[in-house]
mmCIF file of C-alpha atoms in Angstrom:
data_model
loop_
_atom_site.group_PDB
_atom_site.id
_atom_site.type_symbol
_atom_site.label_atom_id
_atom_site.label_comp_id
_atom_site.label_asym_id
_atom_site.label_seq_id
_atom_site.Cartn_x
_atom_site.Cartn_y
_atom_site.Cartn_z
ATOM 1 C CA UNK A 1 0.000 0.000 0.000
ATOM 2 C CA UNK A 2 2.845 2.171 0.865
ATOM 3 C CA UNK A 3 4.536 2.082 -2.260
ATOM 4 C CA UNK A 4 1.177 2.928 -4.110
ATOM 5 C CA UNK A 5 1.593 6.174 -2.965
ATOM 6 C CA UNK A 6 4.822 6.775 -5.140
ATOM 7 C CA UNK A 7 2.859 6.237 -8.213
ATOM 8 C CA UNK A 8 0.436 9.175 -6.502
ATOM 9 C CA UNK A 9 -0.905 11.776 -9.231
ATOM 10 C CA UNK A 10 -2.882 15.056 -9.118
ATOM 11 C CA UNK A 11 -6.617 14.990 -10.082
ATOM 12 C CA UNK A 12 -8.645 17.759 -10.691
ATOM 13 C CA UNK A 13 -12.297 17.126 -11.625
ATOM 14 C CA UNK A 14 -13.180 18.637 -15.244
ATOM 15 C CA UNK A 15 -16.275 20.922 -15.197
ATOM 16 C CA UNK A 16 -17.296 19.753 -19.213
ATOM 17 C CA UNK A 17 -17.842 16.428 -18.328
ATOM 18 C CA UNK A 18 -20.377 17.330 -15.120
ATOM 19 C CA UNK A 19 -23.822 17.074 -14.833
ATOM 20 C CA UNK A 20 -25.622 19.957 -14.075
ATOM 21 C CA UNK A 21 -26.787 19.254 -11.072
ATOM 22 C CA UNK A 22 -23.064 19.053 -9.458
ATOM 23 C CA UNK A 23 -21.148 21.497 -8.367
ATOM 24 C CA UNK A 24 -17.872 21.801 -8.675
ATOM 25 C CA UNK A 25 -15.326 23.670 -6.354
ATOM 26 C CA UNK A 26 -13.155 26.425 -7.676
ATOM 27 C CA UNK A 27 -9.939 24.563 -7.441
ATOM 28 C CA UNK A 28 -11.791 21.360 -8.848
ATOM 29 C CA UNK A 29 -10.850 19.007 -6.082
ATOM 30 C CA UNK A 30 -14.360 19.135 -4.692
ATOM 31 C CA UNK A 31 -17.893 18.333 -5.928
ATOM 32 C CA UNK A 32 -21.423 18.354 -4.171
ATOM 33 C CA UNK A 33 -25.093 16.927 -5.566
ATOM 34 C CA UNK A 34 -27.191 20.893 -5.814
ATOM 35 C CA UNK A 35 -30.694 21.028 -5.334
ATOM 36 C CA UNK A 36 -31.346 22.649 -9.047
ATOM 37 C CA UNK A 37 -30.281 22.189 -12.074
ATOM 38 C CA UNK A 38 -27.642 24.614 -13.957
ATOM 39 C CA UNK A 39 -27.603 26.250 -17.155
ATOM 40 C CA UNK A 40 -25.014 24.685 -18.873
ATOM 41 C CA UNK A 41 -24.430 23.646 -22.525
ATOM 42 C CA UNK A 42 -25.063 20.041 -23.242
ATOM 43 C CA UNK A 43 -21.951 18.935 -24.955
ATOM 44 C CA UNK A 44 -21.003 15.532 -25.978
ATOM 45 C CA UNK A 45 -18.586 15.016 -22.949
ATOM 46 C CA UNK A 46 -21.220 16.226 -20.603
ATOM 47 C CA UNK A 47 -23.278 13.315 -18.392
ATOM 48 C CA UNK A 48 -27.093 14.524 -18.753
ATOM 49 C CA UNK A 49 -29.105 12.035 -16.862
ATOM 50 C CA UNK A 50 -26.985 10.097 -13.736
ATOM 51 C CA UNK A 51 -25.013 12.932 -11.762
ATOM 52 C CA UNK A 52 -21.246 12.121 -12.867
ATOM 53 C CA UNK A 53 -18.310 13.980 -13.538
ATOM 54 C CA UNK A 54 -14.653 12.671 -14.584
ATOM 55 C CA UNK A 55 -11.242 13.613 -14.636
ATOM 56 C CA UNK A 56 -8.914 16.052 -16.204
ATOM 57 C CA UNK A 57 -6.270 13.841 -16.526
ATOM 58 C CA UNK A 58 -6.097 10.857 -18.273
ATOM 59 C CA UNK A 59 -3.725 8.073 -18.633
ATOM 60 C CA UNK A 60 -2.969 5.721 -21.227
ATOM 61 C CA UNK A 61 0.132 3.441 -19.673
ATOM 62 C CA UNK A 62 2.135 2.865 -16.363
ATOM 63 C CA UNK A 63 0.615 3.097 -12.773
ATOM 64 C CA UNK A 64 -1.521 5.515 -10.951
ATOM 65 C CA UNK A 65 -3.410 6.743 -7.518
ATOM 66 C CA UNK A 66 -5.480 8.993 -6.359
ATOM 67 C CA UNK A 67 -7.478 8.915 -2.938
ATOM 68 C CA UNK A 68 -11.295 10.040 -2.359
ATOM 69 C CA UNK A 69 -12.931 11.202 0.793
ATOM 70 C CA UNK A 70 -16.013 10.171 0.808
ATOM 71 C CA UNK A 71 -16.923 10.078 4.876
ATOM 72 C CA UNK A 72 -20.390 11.400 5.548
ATOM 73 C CA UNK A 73 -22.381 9.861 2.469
ATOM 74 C CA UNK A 74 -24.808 7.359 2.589
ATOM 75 C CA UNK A 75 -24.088 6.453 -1.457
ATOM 76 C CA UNK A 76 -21.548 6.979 -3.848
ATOM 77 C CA UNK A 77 -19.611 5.779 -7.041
ATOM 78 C CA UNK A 78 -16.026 6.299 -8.302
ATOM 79 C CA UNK A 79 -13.253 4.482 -10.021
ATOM 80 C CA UNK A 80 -12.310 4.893 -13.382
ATOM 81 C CA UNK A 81 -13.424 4.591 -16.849
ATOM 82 C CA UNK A 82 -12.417 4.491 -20.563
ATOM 83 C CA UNK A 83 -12.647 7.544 -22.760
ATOM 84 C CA UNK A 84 -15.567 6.225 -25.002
ATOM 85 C CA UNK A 85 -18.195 5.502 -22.727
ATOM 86 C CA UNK A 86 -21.927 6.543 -22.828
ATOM 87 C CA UNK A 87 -22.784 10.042 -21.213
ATOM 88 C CA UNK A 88 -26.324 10.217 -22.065
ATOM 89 C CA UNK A 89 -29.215 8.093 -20.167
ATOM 90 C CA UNK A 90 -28.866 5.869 -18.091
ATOM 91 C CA UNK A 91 -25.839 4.056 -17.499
ATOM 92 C CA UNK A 92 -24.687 0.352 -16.928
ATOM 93 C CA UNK A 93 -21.617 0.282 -14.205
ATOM 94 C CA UNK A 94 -19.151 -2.833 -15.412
ATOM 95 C CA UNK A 95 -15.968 -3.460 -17.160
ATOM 96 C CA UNK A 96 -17.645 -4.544 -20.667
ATOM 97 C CA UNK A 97 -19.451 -1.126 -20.533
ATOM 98 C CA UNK A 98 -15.946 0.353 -19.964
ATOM 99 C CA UNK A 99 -16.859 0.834 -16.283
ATOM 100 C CA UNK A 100 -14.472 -0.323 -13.351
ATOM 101 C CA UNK A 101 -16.449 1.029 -9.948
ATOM 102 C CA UNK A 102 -16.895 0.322 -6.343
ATOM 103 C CA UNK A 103 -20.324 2.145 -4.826
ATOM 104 C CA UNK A 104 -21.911 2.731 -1.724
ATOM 105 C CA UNK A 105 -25.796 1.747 -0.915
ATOM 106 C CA UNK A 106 -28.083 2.558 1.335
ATOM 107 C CA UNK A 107 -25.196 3.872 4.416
ATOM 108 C CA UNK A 108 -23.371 0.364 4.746
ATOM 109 C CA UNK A 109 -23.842 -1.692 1.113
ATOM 110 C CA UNK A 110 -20.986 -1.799 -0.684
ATOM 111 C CA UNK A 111 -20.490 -3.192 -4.030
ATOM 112 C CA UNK A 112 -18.211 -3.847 -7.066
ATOM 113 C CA UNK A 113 -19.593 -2.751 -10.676
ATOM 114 C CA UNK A 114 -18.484 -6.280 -11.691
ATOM 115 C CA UNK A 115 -20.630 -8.172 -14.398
ATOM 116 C CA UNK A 116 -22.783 -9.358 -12.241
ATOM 117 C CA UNK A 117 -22.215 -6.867 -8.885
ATOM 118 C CA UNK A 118 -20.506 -8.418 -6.058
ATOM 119 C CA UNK A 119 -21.385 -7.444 -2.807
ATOM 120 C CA UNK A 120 -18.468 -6.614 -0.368
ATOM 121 C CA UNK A 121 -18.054 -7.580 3.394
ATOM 122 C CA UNK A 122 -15.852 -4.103 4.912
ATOM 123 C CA UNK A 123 -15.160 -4.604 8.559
ATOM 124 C CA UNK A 124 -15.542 -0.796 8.850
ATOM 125 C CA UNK A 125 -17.166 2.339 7.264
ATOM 126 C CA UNK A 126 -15.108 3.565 4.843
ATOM 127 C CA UNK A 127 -14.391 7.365 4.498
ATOM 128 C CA UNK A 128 -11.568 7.516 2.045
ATOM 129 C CA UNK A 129 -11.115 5.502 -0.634
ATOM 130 C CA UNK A 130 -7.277 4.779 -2.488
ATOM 131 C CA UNK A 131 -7.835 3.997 -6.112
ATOM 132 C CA UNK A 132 -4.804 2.211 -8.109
ATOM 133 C CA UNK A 133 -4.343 1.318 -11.646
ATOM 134 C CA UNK A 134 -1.846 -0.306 -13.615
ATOM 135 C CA UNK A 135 -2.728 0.268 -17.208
ATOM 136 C CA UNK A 136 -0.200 -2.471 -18.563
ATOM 137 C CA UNK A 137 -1.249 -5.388 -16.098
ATOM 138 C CA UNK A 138 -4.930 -4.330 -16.815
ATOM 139 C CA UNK A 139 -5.316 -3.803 -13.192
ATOM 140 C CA UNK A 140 -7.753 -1.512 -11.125
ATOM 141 C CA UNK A 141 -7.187 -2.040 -7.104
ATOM 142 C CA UNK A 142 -9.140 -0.220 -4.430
ATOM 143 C CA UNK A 143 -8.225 0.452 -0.713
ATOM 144 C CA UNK A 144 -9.538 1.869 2.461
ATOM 145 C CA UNK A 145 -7.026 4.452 3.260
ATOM 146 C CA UNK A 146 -7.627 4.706 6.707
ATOM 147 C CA UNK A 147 -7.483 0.807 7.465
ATOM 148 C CA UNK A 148 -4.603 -0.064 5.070
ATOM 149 C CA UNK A 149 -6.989 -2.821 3.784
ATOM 150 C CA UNK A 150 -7.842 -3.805 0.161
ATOM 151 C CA UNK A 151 -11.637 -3.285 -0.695
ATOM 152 C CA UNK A 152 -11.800 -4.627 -4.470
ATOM 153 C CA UNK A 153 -9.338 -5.509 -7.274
ATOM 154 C CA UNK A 154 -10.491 -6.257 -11.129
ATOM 155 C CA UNK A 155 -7.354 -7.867 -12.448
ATOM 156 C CA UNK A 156 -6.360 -9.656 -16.091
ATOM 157 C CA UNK A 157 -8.323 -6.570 -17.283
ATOM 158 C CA UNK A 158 -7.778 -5.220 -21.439
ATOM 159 C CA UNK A 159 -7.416 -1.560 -21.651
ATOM 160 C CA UNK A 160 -6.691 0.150 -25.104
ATOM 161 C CA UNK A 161 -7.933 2.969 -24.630
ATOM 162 C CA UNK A 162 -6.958 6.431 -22.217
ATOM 163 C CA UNK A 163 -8.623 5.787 -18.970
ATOM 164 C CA UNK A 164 -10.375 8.946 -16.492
ATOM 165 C CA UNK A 165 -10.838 8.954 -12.691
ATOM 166 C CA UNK A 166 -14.251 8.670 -12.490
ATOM 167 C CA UNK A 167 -16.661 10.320 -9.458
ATOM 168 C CA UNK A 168 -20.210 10.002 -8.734
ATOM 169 C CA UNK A 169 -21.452 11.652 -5.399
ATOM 170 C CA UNK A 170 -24.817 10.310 -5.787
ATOM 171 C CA UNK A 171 -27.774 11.593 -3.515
ATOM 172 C CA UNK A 172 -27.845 10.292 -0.028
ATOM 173 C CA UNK A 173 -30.301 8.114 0.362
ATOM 174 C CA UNK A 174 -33.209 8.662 2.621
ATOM 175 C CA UNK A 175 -31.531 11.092 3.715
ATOM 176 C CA UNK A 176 -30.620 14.737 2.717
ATOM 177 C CA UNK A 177 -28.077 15.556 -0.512
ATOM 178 C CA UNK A 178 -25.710 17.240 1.363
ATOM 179 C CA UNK A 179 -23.215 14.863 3.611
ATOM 180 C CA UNK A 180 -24.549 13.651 7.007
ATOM 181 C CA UNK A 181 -21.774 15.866 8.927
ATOM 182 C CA UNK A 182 -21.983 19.400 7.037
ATOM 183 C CA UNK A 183 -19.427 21.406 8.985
ATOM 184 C CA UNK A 184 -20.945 24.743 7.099
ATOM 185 C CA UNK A 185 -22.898 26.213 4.474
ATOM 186 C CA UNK A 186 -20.923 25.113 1.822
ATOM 187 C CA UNK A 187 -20.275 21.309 2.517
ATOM 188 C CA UNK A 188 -18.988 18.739 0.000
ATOM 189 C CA UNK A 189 -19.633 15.549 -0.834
ATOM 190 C CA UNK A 190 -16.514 14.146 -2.216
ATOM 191 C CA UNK A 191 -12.765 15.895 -2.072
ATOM 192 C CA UNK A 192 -10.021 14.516 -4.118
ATOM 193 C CA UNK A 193 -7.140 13.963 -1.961
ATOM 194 C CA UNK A 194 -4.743 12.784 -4.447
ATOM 195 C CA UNK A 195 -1.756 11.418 -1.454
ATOM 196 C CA UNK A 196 -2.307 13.703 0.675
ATOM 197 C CA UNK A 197 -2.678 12.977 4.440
ATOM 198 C CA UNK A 198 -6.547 13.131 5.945
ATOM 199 C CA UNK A 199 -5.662 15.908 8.146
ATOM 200 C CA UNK A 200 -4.660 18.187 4.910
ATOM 201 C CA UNK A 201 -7.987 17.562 3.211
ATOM 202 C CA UNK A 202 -9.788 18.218 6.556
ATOM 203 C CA UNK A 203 -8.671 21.796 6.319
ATOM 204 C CA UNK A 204 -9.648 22.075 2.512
ATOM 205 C CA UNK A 205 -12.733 20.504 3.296
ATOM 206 C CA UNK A 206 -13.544 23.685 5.942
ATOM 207 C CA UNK A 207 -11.874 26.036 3.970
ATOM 208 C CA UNK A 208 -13.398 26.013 0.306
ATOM 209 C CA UNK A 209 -13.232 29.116 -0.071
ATOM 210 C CA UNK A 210 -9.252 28.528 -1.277
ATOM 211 C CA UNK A 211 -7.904 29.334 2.162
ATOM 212 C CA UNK A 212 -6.368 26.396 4.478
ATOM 213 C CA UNK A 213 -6.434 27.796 7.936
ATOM 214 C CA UNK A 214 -3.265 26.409 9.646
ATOM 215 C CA UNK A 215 -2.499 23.997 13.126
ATOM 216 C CA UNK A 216 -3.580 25.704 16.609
ATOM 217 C CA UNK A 217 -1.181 28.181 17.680
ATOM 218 C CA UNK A 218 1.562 26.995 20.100
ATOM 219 C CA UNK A 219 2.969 29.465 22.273
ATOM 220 C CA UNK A 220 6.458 28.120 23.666
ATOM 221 C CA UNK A 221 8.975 30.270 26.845
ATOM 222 C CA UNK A 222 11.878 29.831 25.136
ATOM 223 C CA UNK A 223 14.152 31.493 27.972
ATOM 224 C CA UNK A 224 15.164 34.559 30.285
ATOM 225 C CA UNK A 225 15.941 38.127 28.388
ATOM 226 C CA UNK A 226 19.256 40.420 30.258
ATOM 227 C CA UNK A 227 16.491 43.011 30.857
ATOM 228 C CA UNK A 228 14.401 40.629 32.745
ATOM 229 C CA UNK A 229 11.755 39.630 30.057
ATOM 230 C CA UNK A 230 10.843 36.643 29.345
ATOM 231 C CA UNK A 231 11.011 35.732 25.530
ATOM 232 C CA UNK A 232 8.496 34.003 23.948
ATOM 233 C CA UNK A 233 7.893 32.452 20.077
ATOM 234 C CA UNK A 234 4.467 31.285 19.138
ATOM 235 C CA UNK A 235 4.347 28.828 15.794
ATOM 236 C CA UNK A 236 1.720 27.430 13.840
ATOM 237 C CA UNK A 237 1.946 25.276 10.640
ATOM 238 C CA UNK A 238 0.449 24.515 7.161
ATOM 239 C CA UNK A 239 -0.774 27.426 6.146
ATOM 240 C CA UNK A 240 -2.282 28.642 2.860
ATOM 241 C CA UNK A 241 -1.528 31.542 1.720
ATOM 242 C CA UNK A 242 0.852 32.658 4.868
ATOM 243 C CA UNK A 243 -1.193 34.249 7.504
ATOM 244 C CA UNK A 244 -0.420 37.839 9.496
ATOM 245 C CA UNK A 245 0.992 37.009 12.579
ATOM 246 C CA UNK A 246 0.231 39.644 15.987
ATOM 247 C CA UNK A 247 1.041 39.794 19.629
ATOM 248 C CA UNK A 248 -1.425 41.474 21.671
ATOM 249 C CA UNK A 249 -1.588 42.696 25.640
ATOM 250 C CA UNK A 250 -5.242 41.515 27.313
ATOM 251 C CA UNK A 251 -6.833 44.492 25.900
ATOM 252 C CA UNK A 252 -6.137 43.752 22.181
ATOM 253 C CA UNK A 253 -3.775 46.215 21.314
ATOM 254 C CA UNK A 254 -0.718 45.303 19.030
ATOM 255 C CA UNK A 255 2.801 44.591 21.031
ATOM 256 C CA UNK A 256 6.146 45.031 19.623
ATOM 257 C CA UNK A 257 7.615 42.093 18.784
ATOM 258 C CA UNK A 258 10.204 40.530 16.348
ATOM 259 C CA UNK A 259 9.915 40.061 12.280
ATOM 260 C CA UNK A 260 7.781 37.005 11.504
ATOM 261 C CA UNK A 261 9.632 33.934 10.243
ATOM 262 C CA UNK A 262 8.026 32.194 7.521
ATOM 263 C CA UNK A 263 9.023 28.771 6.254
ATOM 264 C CA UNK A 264 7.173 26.413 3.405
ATOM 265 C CA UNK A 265 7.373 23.173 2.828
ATOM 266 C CA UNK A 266 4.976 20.111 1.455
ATOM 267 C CA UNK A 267 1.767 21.091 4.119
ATOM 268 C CA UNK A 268 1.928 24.405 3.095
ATOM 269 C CA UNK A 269 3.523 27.771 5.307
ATOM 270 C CA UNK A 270 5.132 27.406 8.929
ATOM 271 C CA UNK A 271 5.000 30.908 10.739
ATOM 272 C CA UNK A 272 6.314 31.738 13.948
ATOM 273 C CA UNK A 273 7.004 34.988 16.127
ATOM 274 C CA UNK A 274 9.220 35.916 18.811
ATOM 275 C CA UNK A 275 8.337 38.713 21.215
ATOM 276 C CA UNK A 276 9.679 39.856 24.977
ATOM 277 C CA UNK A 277 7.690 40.128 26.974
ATOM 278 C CA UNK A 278 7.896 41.975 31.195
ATOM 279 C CA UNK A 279 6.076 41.985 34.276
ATOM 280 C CA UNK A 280 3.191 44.398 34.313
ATOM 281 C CA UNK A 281 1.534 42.817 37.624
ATOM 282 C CA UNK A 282 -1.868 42.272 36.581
ATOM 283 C CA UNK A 283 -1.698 42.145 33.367
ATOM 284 C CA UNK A 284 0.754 39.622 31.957
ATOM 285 C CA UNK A 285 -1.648 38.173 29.574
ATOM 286 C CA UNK A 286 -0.785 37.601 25.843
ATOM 287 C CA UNK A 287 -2.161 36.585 22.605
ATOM 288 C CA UNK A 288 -1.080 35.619 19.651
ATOM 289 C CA UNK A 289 -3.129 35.336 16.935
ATOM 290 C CA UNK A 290 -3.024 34.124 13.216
ATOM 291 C CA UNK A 291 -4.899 35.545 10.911
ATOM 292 C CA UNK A 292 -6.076 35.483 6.946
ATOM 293 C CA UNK A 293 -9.235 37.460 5.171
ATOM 294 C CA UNK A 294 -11.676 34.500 6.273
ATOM 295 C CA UNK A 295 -10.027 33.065 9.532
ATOM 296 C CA UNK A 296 -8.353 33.605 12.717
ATOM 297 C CA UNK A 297 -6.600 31.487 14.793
ATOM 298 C CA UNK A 298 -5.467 32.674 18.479
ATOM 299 C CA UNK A 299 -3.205 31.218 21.658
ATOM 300 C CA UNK A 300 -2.784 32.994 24.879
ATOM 301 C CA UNK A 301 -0.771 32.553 27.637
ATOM 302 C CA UNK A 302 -1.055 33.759 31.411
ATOM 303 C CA UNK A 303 2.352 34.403 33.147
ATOM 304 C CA UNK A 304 2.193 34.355 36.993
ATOM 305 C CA UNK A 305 4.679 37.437 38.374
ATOM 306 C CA UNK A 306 6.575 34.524 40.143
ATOM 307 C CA UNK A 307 7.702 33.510 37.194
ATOM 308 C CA UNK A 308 9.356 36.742 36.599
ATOM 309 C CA UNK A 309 10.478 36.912 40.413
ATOM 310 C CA UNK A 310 12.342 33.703 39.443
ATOM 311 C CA UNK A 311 14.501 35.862 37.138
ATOM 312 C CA UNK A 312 15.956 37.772 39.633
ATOM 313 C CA UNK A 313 16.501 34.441 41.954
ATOM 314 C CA UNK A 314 18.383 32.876 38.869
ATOM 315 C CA UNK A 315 20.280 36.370 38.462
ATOM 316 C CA UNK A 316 21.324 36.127 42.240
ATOM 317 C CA UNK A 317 22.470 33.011 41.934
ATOM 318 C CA UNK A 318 24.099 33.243 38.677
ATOM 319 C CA UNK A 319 26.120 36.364 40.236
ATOM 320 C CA UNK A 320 26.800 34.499 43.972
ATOM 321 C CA UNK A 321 28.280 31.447 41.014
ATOM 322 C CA UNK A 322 30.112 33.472 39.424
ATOM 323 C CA UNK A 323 31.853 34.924 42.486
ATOM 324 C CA UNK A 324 31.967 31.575 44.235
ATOM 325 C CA UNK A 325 34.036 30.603 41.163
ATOM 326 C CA UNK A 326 36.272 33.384 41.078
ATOM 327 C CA UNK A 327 37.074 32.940 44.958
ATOM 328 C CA UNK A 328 37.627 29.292 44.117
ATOM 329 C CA UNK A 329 39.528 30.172 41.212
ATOM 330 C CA UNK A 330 41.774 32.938 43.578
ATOM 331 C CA UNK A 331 42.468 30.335 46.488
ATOM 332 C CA UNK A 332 43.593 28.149 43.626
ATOM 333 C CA UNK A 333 46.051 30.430 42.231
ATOM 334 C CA UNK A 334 47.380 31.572 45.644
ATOM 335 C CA UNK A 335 47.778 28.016 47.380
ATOM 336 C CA UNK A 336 49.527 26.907 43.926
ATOM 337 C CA UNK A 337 52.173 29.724 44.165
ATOM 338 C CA UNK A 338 52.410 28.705 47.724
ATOM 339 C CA UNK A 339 53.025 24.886 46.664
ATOM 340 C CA UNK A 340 55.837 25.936 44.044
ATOM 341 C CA UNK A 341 57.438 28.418 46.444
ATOM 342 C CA UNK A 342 58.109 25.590 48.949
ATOM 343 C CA UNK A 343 58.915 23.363 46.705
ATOM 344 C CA UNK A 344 61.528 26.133 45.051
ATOM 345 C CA UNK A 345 63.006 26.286 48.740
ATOM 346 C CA UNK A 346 63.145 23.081 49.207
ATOM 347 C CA UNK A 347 64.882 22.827 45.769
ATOM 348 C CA UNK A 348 67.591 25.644 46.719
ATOM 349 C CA UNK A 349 67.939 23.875 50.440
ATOM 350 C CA UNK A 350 68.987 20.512 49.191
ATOM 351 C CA UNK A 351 71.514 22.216 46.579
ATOM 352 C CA UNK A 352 73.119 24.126 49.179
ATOM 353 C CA UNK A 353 73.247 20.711 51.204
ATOM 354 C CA UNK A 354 74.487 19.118 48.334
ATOM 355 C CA UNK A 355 77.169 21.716 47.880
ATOM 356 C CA UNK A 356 78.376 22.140 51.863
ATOM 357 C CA UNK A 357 78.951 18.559 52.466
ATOM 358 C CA UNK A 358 82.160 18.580 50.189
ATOM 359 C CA UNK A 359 83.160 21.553 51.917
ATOM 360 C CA UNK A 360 82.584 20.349 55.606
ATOM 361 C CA UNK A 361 84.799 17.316 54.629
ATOM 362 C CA UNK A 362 87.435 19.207 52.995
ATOM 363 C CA UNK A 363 87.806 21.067 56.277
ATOM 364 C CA UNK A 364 87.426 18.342 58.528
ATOM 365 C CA UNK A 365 90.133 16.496 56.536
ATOM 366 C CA UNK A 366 92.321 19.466 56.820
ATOM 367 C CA UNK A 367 91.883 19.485 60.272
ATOM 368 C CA UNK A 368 93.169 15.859 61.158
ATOM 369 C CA UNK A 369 96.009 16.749 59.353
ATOM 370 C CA UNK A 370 97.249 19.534 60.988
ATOM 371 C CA UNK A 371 96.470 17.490 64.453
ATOM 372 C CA UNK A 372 98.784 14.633 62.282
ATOM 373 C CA UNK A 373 101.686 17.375 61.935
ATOM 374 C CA UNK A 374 101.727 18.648 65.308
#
């Protein structure tokens, strides 16, 4: 399953092929089943009667996968199809018909457009859906992303012509068109997630309006300023586009704080700030907040005065250190001098021993012979 995901392509959804009734989101990677009808042109790639759309992208050889979110829906098709397939009427969902589906039924029926249908066993609901092909082995494979389990495979399959990701949000049934779990006015019913991770297309699902509001604001003490502040950096990640980033005092005004650091990478923009921040008594709370045109994110953080008593225990300490280690550091230097002045004494003593003995004997020799003479 894992290395399915390096054959991973992009998929947008292509607004000629869908029925009127869908609609499509602006970056088509999202489509929902509308209540009315739209005025569009009925072209020859459009579907008219069963509430399809396909594609962009189409592929004619090698391997390819894309992923679905489909969680909330009580029915639904996708897959993939070949490029010369009927559009008009009523449609017939299996391989011969150039058709190679899994669907959802009634909240918990799941099936295989097989010729004749096979009904699958899942252990669990699914709520995104991997779909891989290999266009050379003639093999279409689908997977619940979320499980790491295989749903459905049609193998030993002939393909000779360019195949399209193929979606079908359907209408839930007995039930409302819109998904089970709308998280606002504008929910959607399925979002292409190509290989991205469920938390990315989370935030695009909220966010349709283009914008992908980032993680909660962290704010972090990272340690003690020389002026007795305490610095902090607040960081949030995967933005889209990077958001404004401001430090406030508990009455919303702006604080002065340090140039935002912006970083991007694969999940979109990391953004953090630094800012120092001192006691004011009864006031030491802070905000930081994160904010595009549509969305705002904010953190906040209460610091007890203690904290910036502690500042001035660490500086009291630090300074009774520093002259505990220069003391130590004196009584080294002055009991080492004393060491190699004794020892230099001692050095000079036994010389002058060394020297006077010769000399003693020289005059005690002289001695006994002048006692010998007389």
């Amino acid at each position: 399953f894992a290395e399915m995901k390096d054959f991973a392509v992009d998929v947008t959804l292509d607004p000629d092929t869908a029925n009127p009734f869908l609609i499509l989101s602006a970056d088509g990677k999202q489509v929902r089943l509308g209540d009315e009808r739209q005025n569009l042109p009925d072209t020859p790639q459009r579907f008219d009667y069963c509430v399809n759309v396909l594609g962009k992208q189409s592929f004619s050889s090698g391997r390819f996968y894309y992923e679905v979110q489909v969680s909330g829906k009580t029915a639904w098709d996708l897959g993939v199809v070949r490029e010369k397939i009927n559009r008009k009427g009523r449609i017939t969902w299996r391989p011969q018909y150039g058709f190679w589906t899994v669907r959802l039924r009634d909240e918990n029926e799941y099936w295989a457009g097989a010729g004749p249908s096979v009904r699958l066993t899942l252990r669990e609901k699914v709520e995104k859906v991997g779909v891989f092909v290999d266009y050379d082995e003639g093999l279409v494979s689908f997977y619940d992303v979320n499980s790491r389990s295989h749903i459905y495979s049609f193998t030993a399959q002939s393909f000779t012509e360019k195949l399209y990701p193929y979606f079908s949000p359907c209408d839930n049934e007995g039930g409302p068109k819109q998904p089970k779990h709308q998280h606002d006015k504008l929910s959607y019913d399925m979002l292409l997630g190509v290989h991205r991770e469920l938390d990315q297309l989370t935030k695009e699902y909220d966010n349709a309006d283009g914008d992908i509001k980032g993680s909660q604001p962290v704010i972090m003490m990272e340690n003690y300023d020389n002026s007795g502040g305490i610095n902090l950096v607040c960081e949030s990640r995967g933005w889209n586009p990077e958001p404004d980033v401001l430090w406030l005092d508990r009455e919303g005004a702006p604080l002065t704080a340090e140039e935002t650091q912006i970083h991007r990478d694969t999940e979109g923009f990391s953004v953090k700030r630094r800012i120092t921040v001192h006691d004011y008594s009864d006031s030491n709370r802070f905000y930081c907040r994160f904010q595009q045109t549509h969305h705002m994110m904010e953190a906040e953080v209460i610091i007890n005065g203690k904290v910036f008593d502690a500042w001035k225990w660490i500086v009291v300490i630090s300074f009774s250190a520093c002259l505990f280690t220069v003391g130590w550091i004196v009584t080294a230097v002055i009991f080492r001098k004393k060491v190699l002045q004794r020892r230099m004494m001692e050095h000079e003593l036994a010389e002058m021993k060394t020297f006077e003995e010769p000399q003693r004997k020289r005059v005690e020799d002289e001695l006994a012979r002048k006692k010998q003479y007389s």
